[in-house]
CSV table of C-alpha atoms in Angstrom, one decimal:
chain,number,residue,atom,x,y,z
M,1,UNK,CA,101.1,35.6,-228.7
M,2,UNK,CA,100.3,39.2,-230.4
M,3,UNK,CA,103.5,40.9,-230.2
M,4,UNK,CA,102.3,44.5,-231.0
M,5,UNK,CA,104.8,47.7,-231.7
M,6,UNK,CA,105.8,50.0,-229.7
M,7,UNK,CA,102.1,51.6,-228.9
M,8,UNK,CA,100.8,48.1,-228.2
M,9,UNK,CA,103.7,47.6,-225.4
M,10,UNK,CA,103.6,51.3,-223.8
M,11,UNK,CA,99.9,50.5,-223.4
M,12,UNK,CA,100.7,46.8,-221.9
M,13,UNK,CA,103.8,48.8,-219.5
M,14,UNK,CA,100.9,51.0,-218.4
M,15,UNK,CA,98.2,48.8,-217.4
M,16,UNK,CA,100.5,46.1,-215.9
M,17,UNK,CA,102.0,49.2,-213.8
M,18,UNK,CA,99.0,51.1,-213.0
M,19,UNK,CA,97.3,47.8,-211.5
M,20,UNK,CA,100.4,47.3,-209.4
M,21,UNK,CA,100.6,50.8,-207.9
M,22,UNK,CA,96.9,50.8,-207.4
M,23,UNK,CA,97.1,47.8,-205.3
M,24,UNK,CA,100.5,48.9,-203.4
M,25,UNK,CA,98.4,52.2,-202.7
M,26,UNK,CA,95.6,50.0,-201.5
M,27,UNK,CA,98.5,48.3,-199.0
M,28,UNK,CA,100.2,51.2,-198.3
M,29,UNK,CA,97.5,53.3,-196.8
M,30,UNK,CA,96.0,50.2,-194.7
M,31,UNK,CA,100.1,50.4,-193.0
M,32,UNK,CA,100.3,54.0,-192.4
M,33,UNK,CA,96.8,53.9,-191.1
M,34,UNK,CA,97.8,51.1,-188.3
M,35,UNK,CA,99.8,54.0,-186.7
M,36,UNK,CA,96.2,55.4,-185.1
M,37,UNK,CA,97.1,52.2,-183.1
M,38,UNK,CA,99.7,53.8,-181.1
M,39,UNK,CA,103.2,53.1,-180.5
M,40,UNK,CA,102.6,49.8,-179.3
M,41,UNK,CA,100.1,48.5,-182.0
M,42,UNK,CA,100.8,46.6,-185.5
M,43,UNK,CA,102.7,49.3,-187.3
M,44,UNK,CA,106.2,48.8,-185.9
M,45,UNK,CA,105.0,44.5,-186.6
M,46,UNK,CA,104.2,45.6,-190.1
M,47,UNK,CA,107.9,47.6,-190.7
M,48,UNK,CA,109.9,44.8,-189.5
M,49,UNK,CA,108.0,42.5,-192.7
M,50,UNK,CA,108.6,46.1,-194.8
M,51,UNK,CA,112.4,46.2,-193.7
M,52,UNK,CA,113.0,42.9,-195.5
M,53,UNK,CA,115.0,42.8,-198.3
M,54,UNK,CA,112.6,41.2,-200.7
M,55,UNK,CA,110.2,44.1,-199.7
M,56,UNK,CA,112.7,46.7,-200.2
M,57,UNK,CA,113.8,45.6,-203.7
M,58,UNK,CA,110.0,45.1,-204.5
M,59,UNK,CA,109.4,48.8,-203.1
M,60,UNK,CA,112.0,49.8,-206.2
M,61,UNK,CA,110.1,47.9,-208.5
M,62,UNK,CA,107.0,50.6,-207.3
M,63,UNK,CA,109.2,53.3,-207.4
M,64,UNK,CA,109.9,52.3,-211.1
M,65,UNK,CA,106.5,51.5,-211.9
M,66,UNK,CA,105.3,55.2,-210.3
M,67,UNK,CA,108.1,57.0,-212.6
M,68,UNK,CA,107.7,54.7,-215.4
M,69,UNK,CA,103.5,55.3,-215.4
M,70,UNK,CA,103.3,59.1,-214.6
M,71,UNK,CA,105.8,59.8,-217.7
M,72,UNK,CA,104.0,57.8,-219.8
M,73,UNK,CA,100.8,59.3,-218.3
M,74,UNK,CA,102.0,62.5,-219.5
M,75,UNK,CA,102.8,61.2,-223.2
M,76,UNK,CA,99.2,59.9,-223.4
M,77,UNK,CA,97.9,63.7,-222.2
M,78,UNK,CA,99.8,64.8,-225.2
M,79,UNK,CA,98.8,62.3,-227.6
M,80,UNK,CA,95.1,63.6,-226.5
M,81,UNK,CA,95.8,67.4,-226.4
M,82,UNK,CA,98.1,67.8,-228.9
M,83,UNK,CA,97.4,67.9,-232.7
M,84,UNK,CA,101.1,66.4,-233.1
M,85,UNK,CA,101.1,64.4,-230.0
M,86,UNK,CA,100.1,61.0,-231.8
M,87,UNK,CA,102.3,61.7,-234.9
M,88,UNK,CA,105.4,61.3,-232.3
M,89,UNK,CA,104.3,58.9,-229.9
M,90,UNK,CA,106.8,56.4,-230.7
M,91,UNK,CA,109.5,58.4,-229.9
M,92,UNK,CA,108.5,60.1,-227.0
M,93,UNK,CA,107.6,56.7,-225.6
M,94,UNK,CA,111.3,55.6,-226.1
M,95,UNK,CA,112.1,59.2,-224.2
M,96,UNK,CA,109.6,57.5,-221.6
M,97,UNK,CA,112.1,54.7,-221.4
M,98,UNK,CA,115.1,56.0,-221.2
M,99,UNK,CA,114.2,58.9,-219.1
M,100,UNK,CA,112.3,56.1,-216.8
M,101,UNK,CA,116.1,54.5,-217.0
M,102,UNK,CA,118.1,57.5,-215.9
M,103,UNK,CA,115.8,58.4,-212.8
M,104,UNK,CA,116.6,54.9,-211.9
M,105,UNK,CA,120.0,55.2,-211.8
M,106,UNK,CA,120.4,57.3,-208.7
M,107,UNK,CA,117.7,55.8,-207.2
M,108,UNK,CA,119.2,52.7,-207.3
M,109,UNK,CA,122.9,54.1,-206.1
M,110,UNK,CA,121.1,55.3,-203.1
M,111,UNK,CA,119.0,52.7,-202.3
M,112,UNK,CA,120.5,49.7,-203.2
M,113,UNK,CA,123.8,50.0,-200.7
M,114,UNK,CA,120.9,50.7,-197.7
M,115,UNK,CA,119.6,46.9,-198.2
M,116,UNK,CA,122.8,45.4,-199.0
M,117,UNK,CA,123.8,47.3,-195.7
M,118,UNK,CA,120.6,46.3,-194.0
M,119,UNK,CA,120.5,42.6,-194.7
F,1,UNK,CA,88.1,43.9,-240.3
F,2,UNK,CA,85.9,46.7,-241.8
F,3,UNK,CA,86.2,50.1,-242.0
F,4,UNK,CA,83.1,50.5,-239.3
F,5,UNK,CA,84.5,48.3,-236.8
F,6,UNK,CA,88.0,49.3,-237.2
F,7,UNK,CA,86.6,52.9,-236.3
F,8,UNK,CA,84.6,51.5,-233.2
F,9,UNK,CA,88.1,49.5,-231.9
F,10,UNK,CA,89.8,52.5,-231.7
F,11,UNK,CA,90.8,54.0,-228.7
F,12,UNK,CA,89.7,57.9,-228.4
F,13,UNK,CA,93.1,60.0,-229.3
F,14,UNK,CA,91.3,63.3,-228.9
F,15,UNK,CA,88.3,64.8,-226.9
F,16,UNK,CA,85.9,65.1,-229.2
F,17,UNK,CA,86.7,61.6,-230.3
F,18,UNK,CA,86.2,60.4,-226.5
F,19,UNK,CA,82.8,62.4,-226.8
F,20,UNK,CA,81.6,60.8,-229.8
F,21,UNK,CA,82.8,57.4,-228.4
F,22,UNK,CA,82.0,57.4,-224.4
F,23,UNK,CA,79.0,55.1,-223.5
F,24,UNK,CA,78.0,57.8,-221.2
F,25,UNK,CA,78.6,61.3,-219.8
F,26,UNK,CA,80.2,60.1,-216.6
F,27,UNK,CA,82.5,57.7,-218.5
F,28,UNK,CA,83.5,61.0,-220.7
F,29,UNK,CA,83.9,62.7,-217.2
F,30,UNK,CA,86.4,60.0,-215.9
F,31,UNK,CA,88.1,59.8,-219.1
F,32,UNK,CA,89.2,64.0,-218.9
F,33,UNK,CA,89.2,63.0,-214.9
F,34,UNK,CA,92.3,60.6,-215.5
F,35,UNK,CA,94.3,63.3,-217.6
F,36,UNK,CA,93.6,66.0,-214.9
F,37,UNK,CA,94.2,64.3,-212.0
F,38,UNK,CA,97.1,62.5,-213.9
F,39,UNK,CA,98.8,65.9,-214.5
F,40,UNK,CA,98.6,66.1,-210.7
F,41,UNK,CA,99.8,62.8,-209.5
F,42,UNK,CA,103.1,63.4,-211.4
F,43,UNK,CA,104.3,66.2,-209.0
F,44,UNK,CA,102.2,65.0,-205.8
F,45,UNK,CA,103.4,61.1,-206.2
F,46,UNK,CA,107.0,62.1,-207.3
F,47,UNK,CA,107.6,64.3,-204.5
F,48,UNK,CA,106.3,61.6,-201.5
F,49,UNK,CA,108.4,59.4,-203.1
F,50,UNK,CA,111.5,61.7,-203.0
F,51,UNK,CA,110.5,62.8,-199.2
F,52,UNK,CA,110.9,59.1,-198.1
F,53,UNK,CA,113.1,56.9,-200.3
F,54,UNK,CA,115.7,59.6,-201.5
F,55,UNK,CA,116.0,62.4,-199.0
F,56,UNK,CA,115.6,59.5,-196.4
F,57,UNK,CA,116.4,56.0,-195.7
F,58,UNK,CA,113.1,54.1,-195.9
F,59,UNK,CA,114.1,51.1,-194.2
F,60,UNK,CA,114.9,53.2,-191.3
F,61,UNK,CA,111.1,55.0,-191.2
F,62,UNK,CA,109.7,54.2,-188.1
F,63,UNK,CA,106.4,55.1,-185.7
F,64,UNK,CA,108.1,58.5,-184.5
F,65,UNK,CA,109.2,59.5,-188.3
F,66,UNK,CA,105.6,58.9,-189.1
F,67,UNK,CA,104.1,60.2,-187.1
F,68,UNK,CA,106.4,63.3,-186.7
F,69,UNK,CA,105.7,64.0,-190.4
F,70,UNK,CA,102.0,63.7,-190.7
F,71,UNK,CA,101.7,66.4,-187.4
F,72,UNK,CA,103.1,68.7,-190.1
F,73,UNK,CA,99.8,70.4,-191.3
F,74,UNK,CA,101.5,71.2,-194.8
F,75,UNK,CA,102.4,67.3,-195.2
F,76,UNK,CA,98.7,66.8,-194.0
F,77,UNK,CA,97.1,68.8,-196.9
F,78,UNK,CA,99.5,67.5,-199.4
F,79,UNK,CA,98.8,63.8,-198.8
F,80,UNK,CA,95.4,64.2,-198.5
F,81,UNK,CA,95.2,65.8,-202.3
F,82,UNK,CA,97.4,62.8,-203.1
F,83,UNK,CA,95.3,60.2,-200.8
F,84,UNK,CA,91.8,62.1,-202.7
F,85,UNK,CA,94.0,61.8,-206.8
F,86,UNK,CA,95.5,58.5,-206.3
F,87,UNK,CA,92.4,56.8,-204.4
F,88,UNK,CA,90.2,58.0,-207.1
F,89,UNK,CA,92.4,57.8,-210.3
F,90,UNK,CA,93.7,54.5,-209.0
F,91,UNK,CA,90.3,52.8,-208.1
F,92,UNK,CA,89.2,54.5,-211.7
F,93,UNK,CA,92.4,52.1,-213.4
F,94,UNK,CA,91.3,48.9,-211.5
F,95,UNK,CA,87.8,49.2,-212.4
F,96,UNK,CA,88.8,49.9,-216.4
F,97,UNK,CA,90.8,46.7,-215.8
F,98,UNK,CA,87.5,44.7,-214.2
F,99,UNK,CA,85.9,46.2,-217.6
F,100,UNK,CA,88.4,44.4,-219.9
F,101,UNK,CA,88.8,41.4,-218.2
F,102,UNK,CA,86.1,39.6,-216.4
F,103,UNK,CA,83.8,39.0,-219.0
F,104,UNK,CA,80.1,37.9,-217.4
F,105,UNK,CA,78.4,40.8,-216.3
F,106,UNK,CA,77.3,39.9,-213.0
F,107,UNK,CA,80.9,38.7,-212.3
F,108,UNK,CA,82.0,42.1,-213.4
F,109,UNK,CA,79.5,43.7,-210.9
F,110,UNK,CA,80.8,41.7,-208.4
F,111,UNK,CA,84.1,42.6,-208.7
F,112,UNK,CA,83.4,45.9,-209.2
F,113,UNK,CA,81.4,46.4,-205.4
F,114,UNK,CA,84.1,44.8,-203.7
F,115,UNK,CA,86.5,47.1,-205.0
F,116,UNK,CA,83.8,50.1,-204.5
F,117,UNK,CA,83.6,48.9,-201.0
F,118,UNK,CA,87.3,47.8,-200.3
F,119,UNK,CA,88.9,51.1,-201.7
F,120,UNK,CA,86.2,53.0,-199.3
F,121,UNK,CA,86.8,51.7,-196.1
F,122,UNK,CA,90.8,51.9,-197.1
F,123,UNK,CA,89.8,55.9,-198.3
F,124,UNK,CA,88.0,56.3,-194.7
F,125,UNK,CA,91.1,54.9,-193.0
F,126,UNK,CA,93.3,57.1,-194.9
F,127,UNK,CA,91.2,60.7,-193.8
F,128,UNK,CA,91.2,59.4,-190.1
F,129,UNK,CA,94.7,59.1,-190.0
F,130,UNK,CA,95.5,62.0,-191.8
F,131,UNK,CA,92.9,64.2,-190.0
F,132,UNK,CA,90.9,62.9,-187.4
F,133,UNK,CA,92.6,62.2,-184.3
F,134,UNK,CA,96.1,62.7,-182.4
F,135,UNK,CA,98.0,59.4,-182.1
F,136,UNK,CA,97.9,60.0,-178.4
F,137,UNK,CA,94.3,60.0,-178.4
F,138,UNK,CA,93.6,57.2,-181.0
F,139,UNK,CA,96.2,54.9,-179.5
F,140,UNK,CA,94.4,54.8,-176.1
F,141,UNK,CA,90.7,55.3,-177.4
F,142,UNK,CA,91.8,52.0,-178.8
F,143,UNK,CA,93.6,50.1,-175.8
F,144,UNK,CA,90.7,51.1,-174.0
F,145,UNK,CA,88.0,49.2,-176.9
F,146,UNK,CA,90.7,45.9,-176.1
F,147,UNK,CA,90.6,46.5,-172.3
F,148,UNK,CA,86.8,46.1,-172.1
């Protein structure tokens, strides 16, 4: 297998994230649309399989993958507007990373004690 | 690899390199379309998230939290811009990804209509319950279809 530098991997990252949000986002607005159904149609059905655990630890793994593509997102805007932005891209995709790392951290301290509470 | 065809692998860094290097005027269009509506995601797609898994538990959302926010009309125009960026700049992603990977053309097609016509009918979804009806009114409009 190619293992590329650092571009080669932030561009990997990106793809493999962006595909999984655009799905999720695909998902996600099929299950708020089942409220039209009422109070007594699908929706509350569909919570109960979103309430799981698994679900709720993959719903971090979105989370991460939102924060982690959008930053990066941003690095590639400057890469393509900048005249400096590709002179620097390996350390402002490292910045990704680590800023990517510290939202997580209180997004984890929140939500991880609501499933361990939860399951 | 030659000098020519390293220039033609390259990915466009700049405008004016995406210019010289788009197929076509609408691909150059979706090309400054991702950045743009990129820029706007961050914000729009950062905040939803903090509304519903930080400033609130999210395995404890529910029909009434729901549908108590999206009778807001501020949370209504704020999720339609992201429904309209995301739909759009995320469809856009899965179809560069259909590009890369499936190879035969008329596989690629394929692929490509579904997801045109899946990510429609998902999009129409998404305005109707944003916009179209009350839940009062939709809810029994639809008991009423089963009750036939």
């Amino acid at each position: 297998m190619y293992r590329g530098r650092e571009g080669q991997w932030a561009f990997v990252l990106h793809r493999i994230s962006g595909v999984a949000v655009a799905l999720f986002l695909l998902l996600h607005v099929i299950d708020i649309s089942l409220v039209m159904f009422g109070p007594e149609g699908p929706f509350e059905a569909f919570l109960v399989f979103y309430h799981n655990w698994p679900f709720r630890v993959g719903l971090i793994a979105v989370i991460a993958a939102v924060v982690y593509h959008g930053l990066n997102g941003l690095r590639i805007i400057v890469m393509d507007f900048t005249s400096w932005g590709v002179r620097y891209q390996k350390p402002m995709w490292y910045g990704v990373l680590g800023l990517t790392a510290i939202i997580g951290v209180p997004v984890l301290w929140k939500i991880v004690p609501e499933i361990l509470r939860g399951a | 690899m030659s000098t020519a065809q390293r220039a033609k692998a390259k990915r466009p860094r700049t405008f004016d390199e995406a210019r010289a290097m788009a197929s076509s005027s609408s691909e150059l269009g979706w090309w400054v379309f991702m950045r743009i509506s990129g820029m706007l995601l961050v914000p729009l797609a950062f905040i939803h998230l903090w509304a519903n898994n930080m400033a609130f538990n999210a395995g404890e959302i529910d029909f009434a939290y729901v549908v108590a926010r999206l009778q807001q009309p501020g949370v209504r125009i704020f999720n339609s811009f992201l429904l309209l960026f995301a739909m759009l700049h995320g469809v856009n992603g899965l179809r560069y990804s259909i590009e890369d990977y499936v190879r035969r053309p008329e596989r690629r097609f394929l692929w490509k209509m579904i997801l045109f016509t899946v990510a429609g009918i998902i999009f129409i979804f998404g305005v109707m319950t944003l916009w179209a009806f009350t839940y009062e009114e939709m809810g029994s409009a639809v008991r009423a279809l089963g009750s036939e």
